[in-house]
Amino acid sequence: MTTTSFSGARRYIAVLGTGGTIAGSSAQAGANLGYTAGTVPVSTLVDGIEVPDGFILHTEQVAQLDSKDMDLDTWHALQLRCEHWLAQDEVAGLVITHGTDTIEETSFFLHSVLQSPKPVVLTCAMRPATSSNADGPQNLRDALAVATAADATGVVVVCAGEVHCATDVRKVHPYRLNAFGSGDAGPIAYVEEGKVRLLRSWPYEGMPEPKSDRKSLPAGDRWHRVEIVLSHAGARSDLIDGLIRERQDGHPEAVAGIVLAATGNGGVHHVLEQAALRAQAAGIVVLVATRCAEGRIIPAPDSLLPMAVDLSPVKARIALLLQLRDKVKTSH
Ligand code: SIN
């Protein structure tokens, strides 16, 4: 674990590497596909990247993985390293290099647990570092522009010149360089020629108030299990009934929460809804989130199940994981 402390009047940006395509490499020179994510060290990624005036970069490799394989232990390690760097007066902000596949989850997780007002800017790439059209270097420059911008605060994702709030961002495209959207909220800013053009104001809507009990996340093995079940045409109850059975059988890793990825305005197939009510009765916490890419749920007065009105299913799962974690903490 790094315990570097700084001296002098210059300000630092800590750049934390976690892997992803931005750190990907291919044996086939210049190729965009068929590469391995998470191979190039973050110290190499920043080589030759211009640093905004008055700032110095400090790199740390926190993880090196393909973000489809992101896990709770890595989130825990990343949270601790973010807290370490954010606590240093000389550090103005953080940049985190990450895979695009789950960057919306990691950014929302950090948004939910970090307390510092300093900017935490996640960035990524759709082409590996060895591609002849690598987009990582520009994304990294743009992320540094945001991390060093006056007044920037909170957790954001920077990709293809757009700055997205952690609350809104989603991966919306599997291939194109501009792979992210923020639904009807839109990006909070653009980065153009190294300058941040703000469309709304900092702090962005939905940023949590600092909360003293956000620290001390348990290690991965103490998290509760929360699953996402998709509502779709022809849905069956077997999945949820199986989860209920595991719980009733006292399975050590039985599910504690279920997020129902609902159609439209919180609609859940009636077979799944009945199963979800049985799950609730068995002590499983159920939360409904819409699978629509835009908008938010406007709960009907007769909704039978609680709704995460403005979260995607994957973010609702994180909210539920943290809610259940908080429950455990306060019950001790
Ligand atoms: C990953 O998410 O780590 C791989 C895909 C990407 O970064 O685009």
Coordinates of C-alpha atoms and ligand atoms in Angstrom, one line a residue:
M1 CA 0.0 0.0 0.0
T2 CA 1.4 3.4 -0.9
T3 CA 1.6 6.0 1.9
T4 CA 3.2 8.8 -0.2
S5 CA 2.9 12.2 1.3
F6 CA 3.7 15.3 -0.6
S7 CA 5.5 18.6 0.0
G8 CA 5.6 21.9 -1.8
A9 CA 3.1 24.2 -3.3
R10 CA 2.3 22.2 -6.4
R11 CA -0.9 20.3 -6.7
Y12 CA -1.2 16.7 -7.6
I13 CA -3.6 14.5 -9.5
A14 CA -3.5 10.9 -8.5
V15 CA -4.2 8.6 -11.5
L16 CA -5.4 5.2 -10.3
G17 CA -5.3 2.4 -12.8
T18 CA -7.9 -0.4 -12.8
G19 CA -7.5 -1.9 -16.2
G20 CA -10.0 -1.9 -19.1
T21 CA -9.6 -1.4 -22.8
I22 CA -7.8 1.9 -22.2
A23 CA -5.0 -0.4 -20.8
G24 CA -5.6 -3.1 -23.4
S25 CA -3.1 -4.6 -25.8
S26 CA -3.3 -6.8 -28.9
A27 CA -0.7 -9.1 -30.3
Q28 CA -1.9 -7.9 -33.8
A29 CA -0.4 -4.5 -34.3
G30 CA -2.9 -1.7 -34.5
A31 CA -6.0 -4.0 -34.2
N32 CA -9.3 -2.7 -32.5
L33 CA -10.7 -6.1 -31.7
G34 CA -9.2 -9.3 -30.3
Y35 CA -7.1 -7.6 -27.6
T36 CA -6.7 -8.3 -23.9
A37 CA -8.0 -5.6 -21.6
G38 CA -6.0 -4.6 -18.5
T39 CA -2.4 -5.3 -19.5
V40 CA -0.7 -1.9 -19.9
P41 CA 0.4 -0.3 -16.6
V42 CA -1.2 3.1 -15.7
S43 CA 2.3 4.6 -15.4
T44 CA 2.7 3.8 -19.1
L45 CA -0.7 5.2 -20.1
V46 CA 0.2 8.6 -18.7
D47 CA 3.6 8.7 -20.5
G48 CA 3.7 11.6 -22.9
I49 CA 0.3 13.0 -21.7
E50 CA 0.4 16.7 -21.3
V51 CA -0.4 17.7 -17.7
P52 CA -2.3 20.9 -17.0
D53 CA -0.1 23.8 -15.8
G54 CA 0.8 23.7 -12.1
F55 CA -0.1 20.0 -11.7
I56 CA 1.9 16.8 -11.3
L57 CA 0.6 13.3 -11.8
H58 CA 1.1 10.5 -9.4
T59 CA 0.1 7.0 -10.6
E60 CA -1.0 4.0 -8.7
Q61 CA -2.1 0.6 -10.1
V62 CA -5.0 -0.5 -7.9
A63 CA -6.2 -3.3 -10.1
Q64 CA -5.6 -4.6 -13.7
L65 CA -8.7 -6.3 -15.0
D66 CA -11.3 -6.4 -17.7
S67 CA -14.2 -4.5 -16.1
K68 CA -16.8 -7.1 -17.0
D69 CA -15.0 -9.1 -14.2
M70 CA -15.3 -6.2 -11.6
D71 CA -16.0 -7.5 -8.1
L72 CA -16.8 -6.1 -4.7
D73 CA -13.3 -6.7 -3.3
T74 CA -11.8 -4.5 -6.0
W75 CA -14.4 -1.8 -5.3
H76 CA -13.5 -2.0 -1.7
A77 CA -9.8 -1.6 -2.5
L78 CA -10.5 1.2 -4.9
Q79 CA -12.6 3.0 -2.3
L80 CA -9.8 2.8 0.3
R81 CA -7.2 4.1 -2.2
C82 CA -9.5 7.0 -3.2
E83 CA -10.1 7.9 0.4
H84 CA -6.3 7.8 1.0
W85 CA -5.5 10.2 -1.9
L86 CA -8.5 12.5 -1.4
A87 CA -7.4 13.0 2.2
Q88 CA -4.1 14.6 1.1
D89 CA -4.2 18.4 1.0
E90 CA -1.9 18.5 -2.0
V91 CA -4.1 16.3 -4.1
A92 CA -6.6 18.3 -6.1
G93 CA -8.5 15.4 -7.5
L94 CA -8.4 11.8 -8.9
V95 CA -8.5 10.3 -12.3
I96 CA -9.3 6.6 -12.5
T97 CA -8.7 4.6 -15.7
H98 CA -11.3 1.9 -16.0
G99 CA -13.0 -0.4 -18.5
T100 CA -16.1 0.9 -20.2
D101 CA -18.3 -2.2 -19.5
T102 CA -19.0 -1.5 -15.8
I103 CA -17.7 2.1 -15.4
E104 CA -21.3 3.2 -14.8
E105 CA -21.4 0.8 -11.8
T106 CA -18.0 1.7 -10.3
S107 CA -18.7 5.4 -10.7
F108 CA -22.1 5.1 -9.0
F109 CA -20.5 3.0 -6.3
L110 CA -17.8 5.7 -5.6
H111 CA -20.4 8.4 -5.9
S112 CA -22.4 6.6 -3.1
V113 CA -19.5 6.0 -0.7
L114 CA -16.9 8.8 -1.1
Q115 CA -17.3 11.9 1.0
S116 CA -14.7 14.3 -0.5
P117 CA -15.9 17.3 -2.5
K118 CA -12.8 16.9 -4.7
P119 CA -13.4 15.7 -8.3
V120 CA -13.1 12.0 -9.0
V121 CA -13.0 11.5 -12.8
L122 CA -13.3 8.0 -14.3
T123 CA -12.1 7.6 -17.9
C124 CA -11.9 4.8 -20.3
A125 CA -11.4 3.9 -24.0
M126 CA -13.2 1.9 -26.7
R127 CA -10.0 1.0 -28.5
P128 CA -7.0 -0.7 -26.9
A129 CA -3.8 1.2 -26.2
T130 CA -2.1 -0.6 -29.1
S131 CA -4.8 0.4 -31.6
S132 CA -3.7 2.6 -34.5
N133 CA -6.8 4.8 -33.5
A134 CA -6.4 4.6 -29.7
D135 CA -8.9 7.0 -28.0
G136 CA -7.5 6.5 -24.5
P137 CA -4.8 9.3 -24.6
Q138 CA -7.4 12.0 -25.6
N139 CA -9.9 10.7 -23.0
L140 CA -7.1 10.8 -20.4
R141 CA -6.2 14.4 -21.4
D142 CA -9.9 15.4 -21.1
A143 CA -10.2 13.6 -17.7
L144 CA -7.2 15.6 -16.5
A145 CA -8.8 18.8 -17.7
V146 CA -11.9 18.0 -15.6
A147 CA -10.0 16.9 -12.5
T148 CA -8.1 20.2 -12.6
A149 CA -11.0 22.5 -13.5
A150 CA -12.0 25.1 -10.9
D151 CA -15.1 24.1 -9.0
A152 CA -15.3 20.6 -10.4
T153 CA -16.7 18.2 -7.8
G154 CA -18.2 14.8 -7.4
V155 CA -17.8 11.6 -9.4
V156 CA -18.0 11.8 -13.2
V157 CA -17.2 9.8 -16.2
V158 CA -15.3 11.3 -19.2
C159 CA -15.4 9.7 -22.6
A160 CA -15.2 11.1 -26.1
G161 CA -15.3 14.7 -25.0
E162 CA -18.4 14.3 -22.8
V163 CA -18.6 14.5 -19.0
H164 CA -21.4 12.4 -17.5
C165 CA -22.6 12.4 -13.9
A166 CA -22.2 9.1 -12.1
T167 CA -25.9 9.1 -11.3
D168 CA -27.0 9.3 -15.0
V169 CA -24.2 7.7 -17.1
R170 CA -24.9 4.4 -19.0
K171 CA -22.9 2.6 -21.6
V172 CA -25.2 2.8 -24.7
H173 CA -23.1 1.5 -27.5
P174 CA -20.9 -1.6 -27.7
Y175 CA -18.5 -0.3 -30.4
R176 CA -18.5 3.4 -31.2
L177 CA -16.0 5.7 -29.5
N178 CA -18.8 7.8 -28.0
A179 CA -20.2 4.9 -26.1
F180 CA -22.0 6.7 -23.3
G181 CA -25.2 8.6 -22.6
S182 CA -26.9 10.2 -19.7
G183 CA -30.5 9.7 -20.8
D184 CA -32.7 12.7 -20.7
A185 CA -30.3 14.5 -18.3
G186 CA -27.6 14.7 -20.9
P187 CA -23.9 15.2 -20.1
I188 CA -23.0 17.8 -17.5
A189 CA -20.2 19.3 -19.6
Y190 CA -18.1 18.9 -22.7
V191 CA -14.3 19.1 -22.9
E192 CA -13.1 21.0 -25.9
E193 CA -9.4 21.7 -26.6
G194 CA -8.6 21.1 -23.0
K195 CA -11.3 23.4 -21.7
V196 CA -14.4 22.3 -19.8
R197 CA -17.6 23.8 -21.1
L198 CA -20.2 23.3 -18.3
L199 CA -23.8 22.8 -19.3
R200 CA -25.2 22.7 -15.7
S201 CA -23.6 23.8 -12.5
W202 CA -21.4 22.0 -10.0
P203 CA -22.3 20.3 -7.7
Y204 CA -24.6 18.3 -9.9
E205 CA -28.1 17.2 -8.8
G206 CA -28.1 14.1 -6.7
M207 CA -24.7 14.5 -5.2
P208 CA -24.9 13.1 -1.7
E209 CA -24.3 15.3 1.4
P210 CA -21.2 14.3 3.2
K211 CA -22.2 11.5 5.6
S212 CA -19.9 10.4 8.4
D213 CA -21.1 6.7 8.2
R214 CA -20.1 6.2 4.6
K215 CA -16.7 4.8 5.5
S216 CA -15.7 1.3 6.6
L217 CA -17.1 -0.7 3.8
P218 CA -16.8 -4.3 4.7
A219 CA -14.6 -6.6 2.6
G220 CA -16.4 -8.4 -0.2
D221 CA -17.2 -11.5 1.8
R222 CA -19.3 -9.5 4.1
W223 CA -21.5 -8.0 1.5
H224 CA -25.0 -9.3 1.0
R225 CA -26.0 -11.0 -2.2
V226 CA -28.3 -9.0 -4.4
E227 CA -29.5 -10.3 -7.7
I228 CA -31.1 -8.6 -10.7
V229 CA -34.1 -10.4 -12.3
L230 CA -35.4 -9.1 -15.7
S231 CA -39.1 -8.8 -16.4
H232 CA -39.9 -9.8 -20.0
A233 CA -42.5 -11.3 -22.1
G234 CA -43.1 -14.9 -21.0
A235 CA -41.3 -14.4 -17.7
R236 CA -41.4 -17.3 -15.2
S237 CA -41.2 -17.4 -11.4
D238 CA -38.6 -20.2 -11.2
L239 CA -35.6 -17.9 -10.7
I240 CA -37.1 -16.1 -7.8
D241 CA -38.6 -19.2 -6.3
G242 CA -35.2 -20.8 -6.4
L243 CA -33.7 -17.8 -4.6
I244 CA -36.5 -18.1 -2.0
R245 CA -35.8 -21.8 -1.5
E246 CA -32.1 -21.2 -1.0
R247 CA -32.9 -18.7 1.7
Q248 CA -35.4 -21.0 3.4
D249 CA -32.8 -23.8 3.3
G250 CA -30.3 -21.5 5.1
H251 CA -27.9 -21.5 2.2
P252 CA -24.8 -19.4 3.5
E253 CA -24.9 -17.2 0.4
A254 CA -28.6 -17.0 0.1
V255 CA -29.9 -13.8 -1.6
A256 CA -30.7 -10.8 0.6
G257 CA -32.1 -8.6 -2.1
I258 CA -33.6 -8.7 -5.6
V259 CA -33.8 -5.9 -8.1
L260 CA -36.6 -6.4 -10.6
A261 CA -35.6 -4.8 -13.9
A262 CA -39.1 -3.7 -14.9
T263 CA -40.6 -2.8 -18.2
G264 CA -41.6 0.8 -18.7
N265 CA -42.9 2.7 -15.7
G266 CA -42.1 0.0 -13.1
G267 CA -44.3 -2.7 -14.7
V268 CA -43.4 -6.2 -13.7
H269 CA -44.8 -9.4 -15.3
H270 CA -47.7 -10.6 -13.0
V271 CA -46.0 -14.0 -12.5
L272 CA -42.8 -12.3 -11.4
E273 CA -44.7 -9.8 -9.3
Q274 CA -46.4 -12.6 -7.3
A275 CA -43.0 -14.3 -6.9
A276 CA -41.5 -11.0 -5.7
L277 CA -44.2 -10.7 -3.1
R278 CA -43.4 -14.2 -1.9
A279 CA -39.8 -13.2 -1.7
Q280 CA -40.6 -10.2 0.4
A281 CA -42.6 -12.4 2.7
A282 CA -39.6 -14.6 3.0
G283 CA -37.5 -11.6 4.2
I284 CA -35.8 -10.8 0.9
V285 CA -35.7 -7.0 0.1
V286 CA -37.2 -6.3 -3.3
L287 CA -36.6 -3.1 -5.3
V288 CA -38.0 -2.3 -8.8
A289 CA -36.0 -0.3 -11.3
T290 CA -37.0 0.5 -14.9
R291 CA -35.0 -1.2 -17.8
C292 CA -35.8 1.9 -19.9
A293 CA -32.7 3.8 -20.9
E294 CA -34.3 7.2 -20.4
G295 CA -36.6 8.9 -18.0
R296 CA -37.5 7.9 -14.5
I297 CA -40.4 5.9 -12.9
I298 CA -43.4 7.9 -11.8
P299 CA -44.7 5.5 -9.1
A300 CA -48.4 4.8 -9.3
P301 CA -50.3 5.1 -6.0
D302 CA -51.2 1.3 -6.1
S303 CA -47.6 0.0 -6.6
L304 CA -47.2 -3.2 -4.7
L305 CA -43.4 -3.1 -4.6
P306 CA -40.9 -0.3 -3.7
M307 CA -39.4 1.6 -6.6
A308 CA -35.9 3.0 -7.3
V309 CA -37.4 5.8 -9.3
D310 CA -34.3 7.2 -11.0
L311 CA -31.8 4.4 -11.0
S312 CA -31.0 1.8 -13.7
P313 CA -31.2 -1.8 -12.5
V314 CA -27.4 -2.1 -12.0
K315 CA -27.3 1.2 -10.0
A316 CA -30.4 0.1 -8.0
R317 CA -28.5 -3.1 -7.1
I318 CA -25.6 -1.0 -5.8
A319 CA -28.0 1.2 -3.8
L320 CA -29.5 -2.0 -2.3
L321 CA -26.1 -3.5 -1.6
L322 CA -25.2 -0.4 0.4
Q323 CA -28.6 -0.2 2.1
L324 CA -28.3 -3.8 3.3
R325 CA -24.7 -3.2 4.3
D326 CA -25.8 -0.2 6.4
K327 CA -28.5 -2.3 8.0
V328 CA -26.0 -4.9 9.1
K329 CA -23.8 -2.1 10.5
T330 CA -26.5 -0.4 12.5
S331 CA -27.8 -3.7 13.8
H332 CA -24.5 -4.4 15.6
Ligands
SIN1 C1 -13.6 -3.5 -20.0 O1 -14.7 -3.0 -19.7 O2 -12.7 -3.6 -19.2 C2 -13.4 -3.9 -21.4 C3 -14.2 -3.1 -22.4 C4 -13.8 -1.7 -22.5 O3 -13.1 -1.1 -21.7 O4 -14.2 -1.1 -23.5

